[in-house]
Amino acid sequence: MTETNWTRTRTLVFDRDNAQTMNRIAKTVFRPIYPVIAGNAMSITGISRGRCLDLGTGPAMLAMAVAQAAPGMTVTAFDFSGDSGEIAEENIRRAGLGEQVVTAFGDVHKMPFEDGRFDLIVSRGSMFFWKDLKSAFSEVLRVLAPGGATYIGGGFGSLDLKNQVIKGMAKVDPAWDCYAKKKTGDDGHSKFEQMFAQLGCQDRYRIIDDDTGFWIILSKD
Ligand SMILES: C[S@@+](CC[C@H](N)C(=O)[O-])C[C@H]1O[C@@H](n2cnc3c(N)ncnc32)[C@H](O)[C@@H]1O
């Protein structure tokens, strides 16, 4: 059964225009958030070596920030938008990170990777668009390596950065709909609890819901 994704705050068409807009914003107003989020992901999970997967990578800014902070890590920048993939490839090439970061195309709900491939799975601002969270997280658990962990969610890395982004976006796009201004609420947490119980990993997850954003840390023994 397909479940309604209660985290969805809006629907978005992932076309070329949107991919280009995301690229522009990611390189300007959002730019400072990615190194902070990459650092948070690695310090919270304790993982900075091996293989990393960035789900819904868009212009690959988080994937590149992980690679820059962790030279011992190879990163796969994954997205179901071919337009985003082209933009990501160009950004990776320009940053000189082609040896460390590769792009891959596909849908989070059915990933083209073997079981247990990735040590660290990160994702920012994408989960809110996934159609079926339960099947997406079942896939995440499948491709996560034993001993691996996730840092999946949304946010801006810190309160200062969040305020800076909200201010910056008000100038660039006054109609911008910032999900960070909305409260996920206890109901949201209990829905995740139910979902992870159904997936049999209720003892292996925690939710961070603070000034850094809303993040799901899942681990695999
Ligand atoms: C708001 S953008 C965030 C991009 C990037 N993570 C960032 O923070 O700069 C959301 C991205 O998720 C991707 N996406 C949404 N649903 C997806 C799915 N089911 N599978 C793969 N990618 C998906 C979109 O194509 C888009 O690039």
XYZ file of N, CA, C and O and ligand atoms in Angstrom, residues 14 22 34 56-59 79-81 84 106-109 124-126 129-130, ligand 1:
107
model
N 9.850 18.902 -11.092
C 11.308 18.926 -11.188
C 11.717 19.034 -12.655
O 12.174 18.086 -13.264
N 17.334 26.035 -8.502
C 17.978 25.432 -7.321
C 19.492 25.634 -7.394
O 20.139 25.948 -6.388
N 26.002 24.310 3.194
C 26.408 22.931 2.863
C 27.629 22.423 3.649
O 27.589 21.295 4.148
N 18.808 12.876 -3.741
C 18.158 14.109 -4.194
C 19.157 15.252 -4.156
O 18.901 16.320 -3.608
N 20.289 14.999 -4.778
C 21.457 15.882 -4.636
C 21.287 17.245 -5.298
O 21.970 18.202 -4.948
N 20.363 17.349 -6.303
C 20.224 18.622 -7.027
C 21.568 19.019 -7.628
O 22.217 18.220 -8.311
N 22.046 20.235 -7.340
C 23.325 20.686 -7.928
C 24.564 20.092 -7.268
O 25.683 20.518 -7.562
N 20.148 11.600 -8.129
C 18.918 12.388 -8.329
C 18.109 11.770 -9.473
O 18.669 11.128 -10.359
N 16.787 11.955 -9.439
C 15.954 11.421 -10.524
C 15.701 12.442 -11.625
O 14.967 12.173 -12.569
N 16.323 13.617 -11.488
C 16.164 14.630 -12.518
C 17.411 14.652 -13.399
O 18.517 14.906 -12.913
N 19.032 18.076 -13.308
C 19.878 18.274 -12.123
C 21.188 17.522 -12.280
O 22.254 18.016 -11.885
N 18.449 8.132 -10.813
C 17.429 7.171 -10.412
C 16.529 7.718 -9.322
O 16.716 8.842 -8.844
N 15.551 6.892 -8.964
C 14.538 7.273 -7.977
C 14.872 6.643 -6.625
O 15.219 5.460 -6.556
N 14.721 7.456 -5.591
C 14.974 7.005 -4.223
C 14.159 5.751 -3.881
O 14.606 4.921 -3.075
N 12.998 5.607 -4.497
C 12.116 4.482 -4.160
C 12.587 3.160 -4.765
O 12.050 2.102 -4.422
N 19.492 16.380 1.856
C 18.953 17.639 2.370
C 17.871 18.181 1.445
O 18.079 18.331 0.246
N 16.685 18.436 2.030
C 15.626 19.114 1.272
C 14.978 18.265 0.197
O 14.281 18.800 -0.661
N 15.171 16.965 0.231
C 14.593 16.110 -0.808
C 13.467 15.244 -0.256
O 12.432 15.063 -0.908
N 9.731 15.669 -0.713
C 9.090 15.446 -2.010
C 8.921 13.963 -2.322
O 8.355 13.630 -3.359
N 9.444 13.083 -1.472
C 9.357 11.653 -1.779
C 7.907 11.194 -1.645
O 7.221 11.561 -0.691
C 14.826 21.053 -3.152
S 15.943 20.098 -4.121
C 17.311 19.921 -2.967
C 18.612 19.741 -3.694
C 19.844 19.545 -2.813
N 19.739 18.415 -1.938
C 20.166 20.794 -2.024
O 19.869 20.835 -0.815
O 20.740 21.717 -2.593
C 15.202 18.486 -4.084
C 15.895 17.472 -5.000
O 15.375 16.165 -4.746
C 15.244 15.474 -5.977
N 14.239 14.407 -5.784
C 12.949 14.564 -5.374
N 12.331 13.370 -5.311
C 13.249 12.436 -5.682
C 13.208 11.026 -5.822
N 12.084 10.332 -5.572
N 14.329 10.381 -6.220
C 15.467 11.083 -6.492
N 15.571 12.422 -6.375
C 14.477 13.094 -5.976
C 14.817 16.562 -6.973
O 15.064 16.213 -8.312
C 15.650 17.744 -6.493
O 16.892 17.824 -7.169
